[in-house]
Each structure stands twice: as C-alpha cells, then as structure tokens.
C-alpha cells in the first residue's frame, strides 16, 4: 500500500502534504497495531500465570484443611469445634478468586494467632508456609493483570481512533484513484484496494482468501 501510494502520487493527484499525512498515518497505525498485539500477548501470559497461581493456592488451601481435620480428629469435641471455627472448616472452598484468596488469608491469620482457647493444640508450620508462598505468588499476578488490562484498553482505544481516521484518509485515496483510473483498474491493488471486477470475481469463485484478480 505505502509503496503504491508513493508510486502513483502524481497520477492520482495527491499533494505533498496529503502524501505526508497518509504516510504518517500508515506508520502510526503499524506501530500502534504491533503494540496492541504485544499487549494482547502479554495479557494472555498474565492470565495464564494468574490461572496457574490460583490453582496452586487452591491446592494449598485444601492441603491445610486436610491437615487440620486430620490433627483435630482425635481431639475432644470442644477442640474440634474450636478448630472448625478458627479455620472456617465448615465452609466450602469457594471457586471465585477473591473469595478463596480471602479464605487463604483467614487460614493464615488463624494459624498465626495465639491459640488462647486451646493452647495445647499445635499444628506444623509446613503446610501454612506453602499456603503463604502460594498467596505471595498470586498477589503480584493480580496487580499485573490490573495494569495489563489498563494498558490493553488504552492501546485498543488508540487503535480504534486510528482506524476511524484511516477510513477518511484511505477513502480519499480511493476516490482520487478511481477518479483518474476508473473502478476497474488493477493498479488499485497496489494501493491495497480492490478493483470492482476483482470483487465480483472473488465472490463468484467463493474464494475468501483470494485477492480477487481474474486468472
């Protein structure tokens, strides 16, 4: 497209200022389009990490609950009640991220709190250390996804603005070209545009990937 517009500038009656505007637009569009693709790829990577870290956290929540139930099974009823209440063992593990993050925080808070009511009930630190590590990995990913969403929306909005601007600029090029060449001229392809018969030929052949040029 760019080479074709430069090549046929004088033939289709584009001024130097108009050509400069077109070339600047094309360069900006390519740059923003590539940046948008990068943002999309980064978003995909962050979502994957977020999903993996979330699953890891859920696994450690279940592990802690299993340990707590196992250790309290042989204790007196009042101890079992205390443990169930302190660590939310009667609640189902939620599937929503914000809710199971809150559950993990509650479990860790319960473990770190001084067990005044049942001072003799002691649980090992290892499962809670793993839970804390899983939570520490998830939190930065949550921050990253918020930042990436904002950046992605910004780039998408910028790309959409350029597309609207491009519709006006490139339509002007097309109208200039067909005014000088007509709608059947195959040189339109060099401008990144389709000539009329090429469109009809492409539809007739049902070739959605073809360039519309008659063979």
PDB file of N, CA and C in Angstrom, residues 64-87 89-90 118 120-124:
ATOM      1  N   UNK A  64      -4.063 -27.580  53.651  1.00  0.00           N
ATOM      2  CA  UNK A  64      -4.127 -27.103  55.037  1.00  0.00           C
ATOM      3  C   UNK A  64      -5.381 -27.617  55.743  1.00  0.00           C
ATOM      4  N   UNK A  65      -6.495 -27.577  55.048  1.00  0.00           N
ATOM      5  CA  UNK A  65      -7.748 -28.041  55.652  1.00  0.00           C
ATOM      6  C   UNK A  65      -7.683 -29.538  55.966  1.00  0.00           C
ATOM      7  N   UNK A  66      -7.049 -30.296  55.081  1.00  0.00           N
ATOM      8  CA  UNK A  66      -6.911 -31.736  55.312  1.00  0.00           C
ATOM      9  C   UNK A  66      -6.042 -32.007  56.541  1.00  0.00           C
ATOM     10  N   UNK A  67      -4.941 -31.257  56.657  1.00  0.00           N
ATOM     11  CA  UNK A  67      -4.054 -31.413  57.813  1.00  0.00           C
ATOM     12  C   UNK A  67      -4.792 -31.068  59.106  1.00  0.00           C
ATOM     13  N   UNK A  68      -5.524 -29.971  59.083  1.00  0.00           N
ATOM     14  CA  UNK A  68      -6.243 -29.528  60.282  1.00  0.00           C
ATOM     15  C   UNK A  68      -7.308 -30.535  60.698  1.00  0.00           C
ATOM     16  N   UNK A  69      -8.031 -31.057  59.727  1.00  0.00           N
ATOM     17  CA  UNK A  69      -9.056 -32.052  60.058  1.00  0.00           C
ATOM     18  C   UNK A  69      -8.420 -33.323  60.620  1.00  0.00           C
ATOM     19  N   UNK A  70      -7.304 -33.719  60.009  1.00  0.00           N
ATOM     20  CA  UNK A  70      -6.636 -34.930  60.472  1.00  0.00           C
ATOM     21  C   UNK A  70      -6.103 -34.797  61.886  1.00  0.00           C
ATOM     22  N   UNK A  71      -5.491 -33.654  62.180  1.00  0.00           N
ATOM     23  CA  UNK A  71      -4.905 -33.448  63.506  1.00  0.00           C
ATOM     24  C   UNK A  71      -5.968 -33.292  64.591  1.00  0.00           C
ATOM     25  N   UNK A  72      -7.101 -32.716  64.219  1.00  0.00           N
ATOM     26  CA  UNK A  72      -8.135 -32.469  65.233  1.00  0.00           C
ATOM     27  C   UNK A  72      -9.078 -33.650  65.417  1.00  0.00           C
ATOM     28  N   UNK A  73      -8.955 -34.661  64.555  1.00  0.00           N
ATOM     29  CA  UNK A  73      -9.907 -35.780  64.603  1.00  0.00           C
ATOM     30  C   UNK A  73      -9.885 -36.503  65.947  1.00  0.00           C
ATOM     31  N   UNK A  74      -8.715 -36.630  66.541  1.00  0.00           N
ATOM     32  CA  UNK A  74      -8.620 -37.362  67.808  1.00  0.00           C
ATOM     33  C   UNK A  74      -8.775 -36.490  69.031  1.00  0.00           C
ATOM     34  N   UNK A  75      -9.062 -35.226  68.830  1.00  0.00           N
ATOM     35  CA  UNK A  75      -9.189 -34.302  69.954  1.00  0.00           C
ATOM     36  C   UNK A  75     -10.616 -34.321  70.519  1.00  0.00           C
ATOM     37  N   UNK A  76     -10.761 -33.677  71.654  1.00  0.00           N
ATOM     38  CA  UNK A  76     -12.084 -33.568  72.278  1.00  0.00           C
ATOM     39  C   UNK A  76     -13.004 -32.727  71.399  1.00  0.00           C
ATOM     40  N   UNK A  77     -14.305 -32.891  71.621  1.00  0.00           N
ATOM     41  CA  UNK A  77     -15.296 -32.197  70.798  1.00  0.00           C
ATOM     42  C   UNK A  77     -15.093 -30.688  70.829  1.00  0.00           C
ATOM     43  N   UNK A  78     -14.798 -30.153  71.992  1.00  0.00           N
ATOM     44  CA  UNK A  78     -14.628 -28.703  72.095  1.00  0.00           C
ATOM     45  C   UNK A  78     -13.428 -28.224  71.280  1.00  0.00           C
ATOM     46  N   UNK A  79     -12.390 -29.065  71.180  1.00  0.00           N
ATOM     47  CA  UNK A  79     -11.219 -28.705  70.366  1.00  0.00           C
ATOM     48  C   UNK A  79     -11.586 -28.738  68.889  1.00  0.00           C
ATOM     49  N   UNK A  80     -12.329 -29.762  68.492  1.00  0.00           N
ATOM     50  CA  UNK A  80     -12.725 -29.865  67.082  1.00  0.00           C
ATOM     51  C   UNK A  80     -13.593 -28.678  66.673  1.00  0.00           C
ATOM     52  N   UNK A  81     -14.507 -28.284  67.564  1.00  0.00           N
ATOM     53  CA  UNK A  81     -15.356 -27.119  67.278  1.00  0.00           C
ATOM     54  C   UNK A  81     -14.501 -25.864  67.153  1.00  0.00           C
ATOM     55  N   UNK A  82     -13.554 -25.733  68.072  1.00  0.00           N
ATOM     56  CA  UNK A  82     -12.660 -24.570  68.054  1.00  0.00           C
ATOM     57  C   UNK A  82     -11.880 -24.500  66.738  1.00  0.00           C
ATOM     58  N   UNK A  83     -11.352 -25.637  66.287  1.00  0.00           N
ATOM     59  CA  UNK A  83     -10.561 -25.674  65.051  1.00  0.00           C
ATOM     60  C   UNK A  83     -11.437 -25.377  63.834  1.00  0.00           C
ATOM     61  N   UNK A  84     -12.638 -25.948  63.820  1.00  0.00           N
ATOM     62  CA  UNK A  84     -13.540 -25.695  62.689  1.00  0.00           C
ATOM     63  C   UNK A  84     -13.861 -24.208  62.572  1.00  0.00           C
ATOM     64  N   UNK A  85     -14.111 -23.576  63.700  1.00  0.00           N
ATOM     65  CA  UNK A  85     -14.471 -22.157  63.687  1.00  0.00           C
ATOM     66  C   UNK A  85     -13.268 -21.273  63.372  1.00  0.00           C
ATOM     67  N   UNK A  86     -12.139 -21.627  63.944  1.00  0.00           N
ATOM     68  CA  UNK A  86     -10.939 -20.808  63.770  1.00  0.00           C
ATOM     69  C   UNK A  86     -10.448 -20.820  62.326  1.00  0.00           C
ATOM     70  N   UNK A  87     -10.612 -21.958  61.639  1.00  0.00           N
ATOM     71  CA  UNK A  87     -10.085 -22.094  60.280  1.00  0.00           C
ATOM     72  C   UNK A  87     -11.180 -22.237  59.216  1.00  0.00           C
ATOM     73  N   UNK A  89     -13.493 -24.367  58.671  1.00  0.00           N
ATOM     74  CA  UNK A  89     -13.539 -25.699  58.069  1.00  0.00           C
ATOM     75  C   UNK A  89     -14.947 -26.133  57.684  1.00  0.00           C
ATOM     76  N   UNK A  90     -15.962 -25.485  58.236  1.00  0.00           N
ATOM     77  CA  UNK A  90     -17.333 -25.841  57.873  1.00  0.00           C
ATOM     78  C   UNK A  90     -17.771 -25.175  56.563  1.00  0.00           C
ATOM     79  N   UNK A 118      -7.229 -22.928  73.108  1.00  0.00           N
ATOM     80  CA  UNK A 118      -6.703 -24.294  73.073  1.00  0.00           C
ATOM     81  C   UNK A 118      -5.180 -24.243  72.898  1.00  0.00           C
ATOM     82  N   UNK A 120      -2.822 -26.098  73.814  1.00  0.00           N
ATOM     83  CA  UNK A 120      -2.099 -27.354  73.610  1.00  0.00           C
ATOM     84  C   UNK A 120      -2.239 -27.898  72.194  1.00  0.00           C
ATOM     85  N   UNK A 121      -3.112 -27.309  71.412  1.00  0.00           N
ATOM     86  CA  UNK A 121      -3.297 -27.792  70.043  1.00  0.00           C
ATOM     87  C   UNK A 121      -2.275 -27.104  69.137  1.00  0.00           C
ATOM     88  N   UNK A 122      -1.343 -27.871  68.621  1.00  0.00           N
ATOM     89  CA  UNK A 122      -0.256 -27.330  67.802  1.00  0.00           C
ATOM     90  C   UNK A 122      -0.279 -28.011  66.434  1.00  0.00           C
ATOM     91  N   UNK A 123      -0.152 -27.226  65.389  1.00  0.00           N
ATOM     92  CA  UNK A 123      -0.103 -27.777  64.029  1.00  0.00           C
ATOM     93  C   UNK A 123       1.251 -27.428  63.419  1.00  0.00           C
ATOM     94  N   UNK A 124       1.742 -28.263  62.505  1.00  0.00           N
ATOM     95  CA  UNK A 124       3.040 -27.983  61.874  1.00  0.00           C
ATOM     96  C   UNK A 124       2.970 -26.741  60.985  1.00  0.00           C
TER      97      UNK A 124
END
